[in-house]
mmCIF file of C-alpha atoms in Angstrom:
data_model
loop_
_atom_site.group_PDB
_atom_site.id
_atom_site.type_symbol
_atom_site.label_atom_id
_atom_site.label_comp_id
_atom_site.label_asym_id
_atom_site.label_seq_id
_atom_site.Cartn_x
_atom_site.Cartn_y
_atom_site.Cartn_z
ATOM 1 C CA MET A 44 36.185 -67.590 41.841
ATOM 2 C CA LEU A 45 34.423 -64.554 43.267
ATOM 3 C CA HIS A 46 32.226 -65.288 46.279
ATOM 4 C CA ALA A 47 29.483 -63.187 47.864
ATOM 5 C CA GLN A 48 28.396 -62.693 51.455
ATOM 6 C CA PHE A 49 24.720 -62.832 52.362
ATOM 7 C CA ASP A 50 25.224 -61.887 56.013
ATOM 8 C CA PRO A 51 27.220 -58.735 56.841
ATOM 9 C CA THR A 52 28.402 -60.047 60.231
ATOM 10 C CA ALA A 53 31.788 -61.398 59.107
ATOM 11 C CA ARG A 54 32.663 -58.240 57.183
ATOM 12 C CA ARG A 55 31.534 -56.014 60.090
ATOM 13 C CA THR A 56 33.756 -57.999 62.457
ATOM 14 C CA LEU A 57 36.664 -57.684 60.028
ATOM 15 C CA ALA A 58 36.017 -53.935 59.743
ATOM 16 C CA VAL A 59 36.342 -53.576 63.519
ATOM 17 C CA THR A 60 39.596 -55.573 63.427
ATOM 18 C CA ALA A 61 40.972 -53.539 60.507
ATOM 19 C CA VAL A 62 40.153 -50.179 62.113
ATOM 20 C CA ASP A 63 41.708 -51.330 65.375
ATOM 21 C CA ALA A 64 44.890 -52.402 63.565
ATOM 22 C CA LYS A 65 44.963 -49.136 61.593
ATOM 23 C CA THR A 66 44.718 -47.203 64.856
ATOM 24 C CA ARG A 67 47.325 -49.297 66.702
ATOM 25 C CA LYS A 68 49.773 -48.958 63.807
ATOM 26 C CA ASP A 69 48.987 -45.228 63.396
ATOM 27 C CA LEU A 70 48.254 -45.639 59.679
ATOM 28 C CA SER A 71 46.121 -43.331 57.563
ATOM 29 C CA TRP A 72 43.459 -44.421 55.100
ATOM 30 C CA GLN A 73 45.657 -42.870 52.405
ATOM 31 C CA GLN A 74 48.627 -45.071 53.380
ATOM 32 C CA LEU A 75 46.405 -48.143 53.116
ATOM 33 C CA ALA A 76 45.083 -46.968 49.741
ATOM 34 C CA ASP A 77 48.619 -46.350 48.486
ATOM 35 C CA ALA A 78 49.597 -49.892 49.441
ATOM 36 C CA ALA A 79 46.500 -51.257 47.692
ATOM 37 C CA GLY A 80 47.069 -49.135 44.588
ATOM 38 C CA LEU A 81 43.452 -47.927 44.618
ATOM 39 C CA SER A 82 41.612 -44.744 45.592
ATOM 40 C CA VAL A 83 41.388 -43.812 49.243
ATOM 41 C CA ALA A 84 37.574 -43.757 49.097
ATOM 42 C CA PHE A 85 37.352 -47.250 47.584
ATOM 43 C CA VAL A 86 39.868 -48.829 49.975
ATOM 44 C CA THR A 87 38.290 -47.164 53.002
ATOM 45 C CA ALA A 88 34.854 -48.413 51.926
ATOM 46 C CA ALA A 89 36.285 -51.907 51.335
ATOM 47 C CA LEU A 90 37.921 -52.057 54.759
ATOM 48 C CA LEU A 91 34.672 -50.845 56.313
ATOM 49 C CA GLY A 92 32.887 -53.764 54.622
ATOM 50 C CA GLN A 93 31.322 -52.117 51.581
ATOM 51 C CA HIS A 94 33.461 -53.395 48.666
ATOM 52 C CA ALA A 95 35.512 -56.407 47.676
ATOM 53 C CA LEU A 96 39.213 -55.806 47.097
ATOM 54 C CA PRO A 97 41.183 -57.400 44.271
ATOM 55 C CA GLU A 98 43.545 -60.121 45.522
ATOM 56 C CA ALA A 99 46.749 -58.065 45.282
ATOM 57 C CA ALA A 100 45.137 -55.125 47.100
ATOM 58 C CA ALA A 101 43.705 -57.388 49.816
ATOM 59 C CA LYS A 102 47.132 -58.928 50.400
ATOM 60 C CA ALA A 103 48.889 -55.545 50.495
ATOM 61 C CA VAL A 104 46.427 -54.068 52.985
ATOM 62 C CA ALA A 105 46.409 -57.211 55.123
ATOM 63 C CA GLU A 106 50.200 -57.130 55.302
ATOM 64 C CA LEU A 107 50.204 -53.537 56.553
ATOM 65 C CA LEU A 108 47.511 -54.333 59.110
ATOM 66 C CA ASP A 109 48.941 -57.746 60.118
ATOM 67 C CA LEU A 110 45.717 -59.510 59.101
ATOM 68 C CA ASP A 111 45.674 -63.268 58.515
ATOM 69 C CA GLU A 112 44.903 -65.281 55.366
ATOM 70 C CA GLU A 113 41.247 -65.611 56.391
ATOM 71 C CA ALA A 114 40.991 -61.818 56.384
ATOM 72 C CA VAL A 115 42.660 -61.661 52.952
ATOM 73 C CA ARG A 116 40.061 -64.121 51.641
ATOM 74 C CA LEU A 117 37.187 -62.260 53.275
ATOM 75 C CA LEU A 118 38.354 -58.890 51.910
ATOM 76 C CA GLN A 119 37.917 -60.359 48.428
ATOM 77 C CA THR A 120 34.289 -61.438 48.914
ATOM 78 C CA VAL A 121 31.417 -59.315 47.648
ATOM 79 C CA PRO A 122 29.786 -57.877 50.786
ATOM 80 C CA THR A 123 26.191 -57.272 51.686
ATOM 81 C CA ARG A 124 26.314 -53.509 51.253
ATOM 82 C CA GLY A 125 24.696 -50.873 53.426
ATOM 83 C CA SER A 126 26.567 -49.536 56.412
ATOM 84 C CA VAL A 127 23.783 -47.792 58.298
ATOM 85 C CA PRO A 128 21.438 -50.416 59.733
ATOM 86 C CA GLY A 129 18.023 -49.461 61.005
ATOM 87 C CA GLY A 130 16.307 -46.139 60.607
ATOM 88 C CA ILE A 131 17.646 -42.623 60.975
ATOM 89 C CA PRO A 132 21.384 -42.660 61.750
ATOM 90 C CA THR A 133 22.493 -41.297 65.110
ATOM 91 C CA ASP A 134 26.165 -40.600 64.333
ATOM 92 C CA PRO A 135 26.298 -36.814 63.784
ATOM 93 C CA THR A 136 28.403 -36.960 60.613
ATOM 94 C CA ILE A 137 26.298 -39.667 58.980
ATOM 95 C CA TYR A 138 23.114 -37.967 60.175
ATOM 96 C CA ARG A 139 24.126 -34.732 58.402
ATOM 97 C CA PHE A 140 24.294 -36.651 55.102
ATOM 98 C CA HIS A 141 20.858 -38.044 55.888
ATOM 99 C CA GLU A 142 19.684 -34.493 56.609
ATOM 100 C CA MET A 143 21.222 -33.199 53.359
ATOM 101 C CA LEU A 144 19.298 -35.819 51.391
ATOM 102 C CA GLN A 145 16.123 -35.047 53.322
ATOM 103 C CA VAL A 146 16.465 -31.375 52.352
ATOM 104 C CA TYR A 147 18.009 -31.695 48.874
ATOM 105 C CA GLY A 148 17.008 -35.208 47.750
ATOM 106 C CA THR A 149 13.948 -34.089 45.830
ATOM 107 C CA THR A 150 15.935 -31.203 44.323
ATOM 108 C CA LEU A 151 18.687 -33.559 43.166
ATOM 109 C CA LYS A 152 16.078 -35.913 41.714
ATOM 110 C CA ALA A 153 14.298 -33.082 39.873
ATOM 111 C CA LEU A 154 17.517 -31.660 38.429
ATOM 112 C CA ILE A 155 18.920 -35.064 37.425
ATOM 113 C CA HIS A 156 15.691 -36.099 35.738
ATOM 114 C CA GLU A 157 15.348 -32.755 33.950
ATOM 115 C CA GLN A 158 18.904 -32.950 32.613
ATOM 116 C CA PHE A 159 19.197 -36.718 31.981
ATOM 117 C CA GLY A 160 15.688 -38.158 31.866
ATOM 118 C CA ASP A 161 14.209 -41.053 33.840
ATOM 119 C CA GLY A 162 16.974 -43.124 35.443
ATOM 120 C CA ILE A 163 19.408 -43.372 38.322
ATOM 121 C CA ILE A 164 22.950 -42.449 39.251
ATOM 122 C CA SER A 165 25.037 -45.574 39.771
ATOM 123 C CA ALA A 166 26.694 -46.220 43.119
ATOM 124 C CA ILE A 167 28.638 -49.084 41.503
ATOM 125 C CA ASN A 168 30.152 -47.251 38.515
ATOM 126 C CA PHE A 169 31.047 -44.461 40.883
ATOM 127 C CA LYS A 170 33.844 -42.241 42.125
ATOM 128 C CA LEU A 171 33.998 -40.391 45.430
ATOM 129 C CA ASP A 172 36.374 -37.630 46.423
ATOM 130 C CA VAL A 173 36.639 -35.698 49.691
ATOM 131 C CA ARG A 174 38.770 -32.591 49.906
ATOM 132 C CA LYS A 175 39.387 -29.962 52.578
ATOM 133 C CA VAL A 176 39.524 -26.390 51.265
ATOM 134 C CA ALA A 177 39.872 -23.021 52.941
ATOM 135 C CA ASP A 178 36.652 -21.108 53.530
ATOM 136 C CA PRO A 179 37.037 -17.465 52.386
ATOM 137 C CA GLU A 180 34.968 -16.482 55.422
ATOM 138 C CA GLY A 181 37.327 -18.343 57.762
ATOM 139 C CA GLY A 182 37.696 -21.967 58.761
ATOM 140 C CA GLU A 183 37.487 -24.866 56.357
ATOM 141 C CA ARG A 184 34.962 -26.393 53.984
ATOM 142 C CA ALA A 185 34.438 -29.988 52.909
ATOM 143 C CA VAL A 186 34.114 -30.511 49.171
ATOM 144 C CA ILE A 187 32.524 -33.860 48.465
ATOM 145 C CA THR A 188 32.237 -35.039 44.877
ATOM 146 C CA LEU A 189 29.840 -37.869 44.080
ATOM 147 C CA ASP A 190 30.541 -38.939 40.486
ATOM 148 C CA GLY A 191 28.233 -41.734 39.324
ATOM 149 C CA LYS A 192 27.404 -43.016 35.879
ATOM 150 C CA TYR A 193 23.886 -42.161 34.744
ATOM 151 C CA LEU A 194 21.821 -45.251 33.947
ATOM 152 C CA PRO A 195 18.617 -44.543 32.029
ATOM 153 C CA THR A 196 15.446 -46.482 32.708
ATOM 154 C CA ARG A 197 14.786 -48.754 29.728
ATOM 155 C CA PRO A 198 11.304 -49.922 28.878
ATOM 156 C CA PHE A 199 11.006 -53.683 28.338
#
């Protein structure tokens, strides 16, 4: 039976433990995702407390990280999502995403609604990809793809 968390404390504590184990064992997020048989974005989000893992994936990741059976069980529970408590984030990387949405949020909304109509982009039926590419002007660029299913608003 699938269980849900109503308090994020246990999953946040597990996230700290998982990241510590990942660091001590010098593992990458990709190695953990490969063991789980799922995408690197999904497994990373799950280990950071934002998704539930299927049983086999939870066991595989827990084995790599030397996590106990309680952790395996907890990794399978539906979390209370939302990883940035409070107001404006202070971490520079997370803040830049906040800034991007402050600048481009209304533009994204206008373009989505013009092309699709009234509705939302799902964060549940969703895919995320992060790639590093060369910048023709020197250095590197981050290409972030947010791929969510469009869900129209339905009158009732």
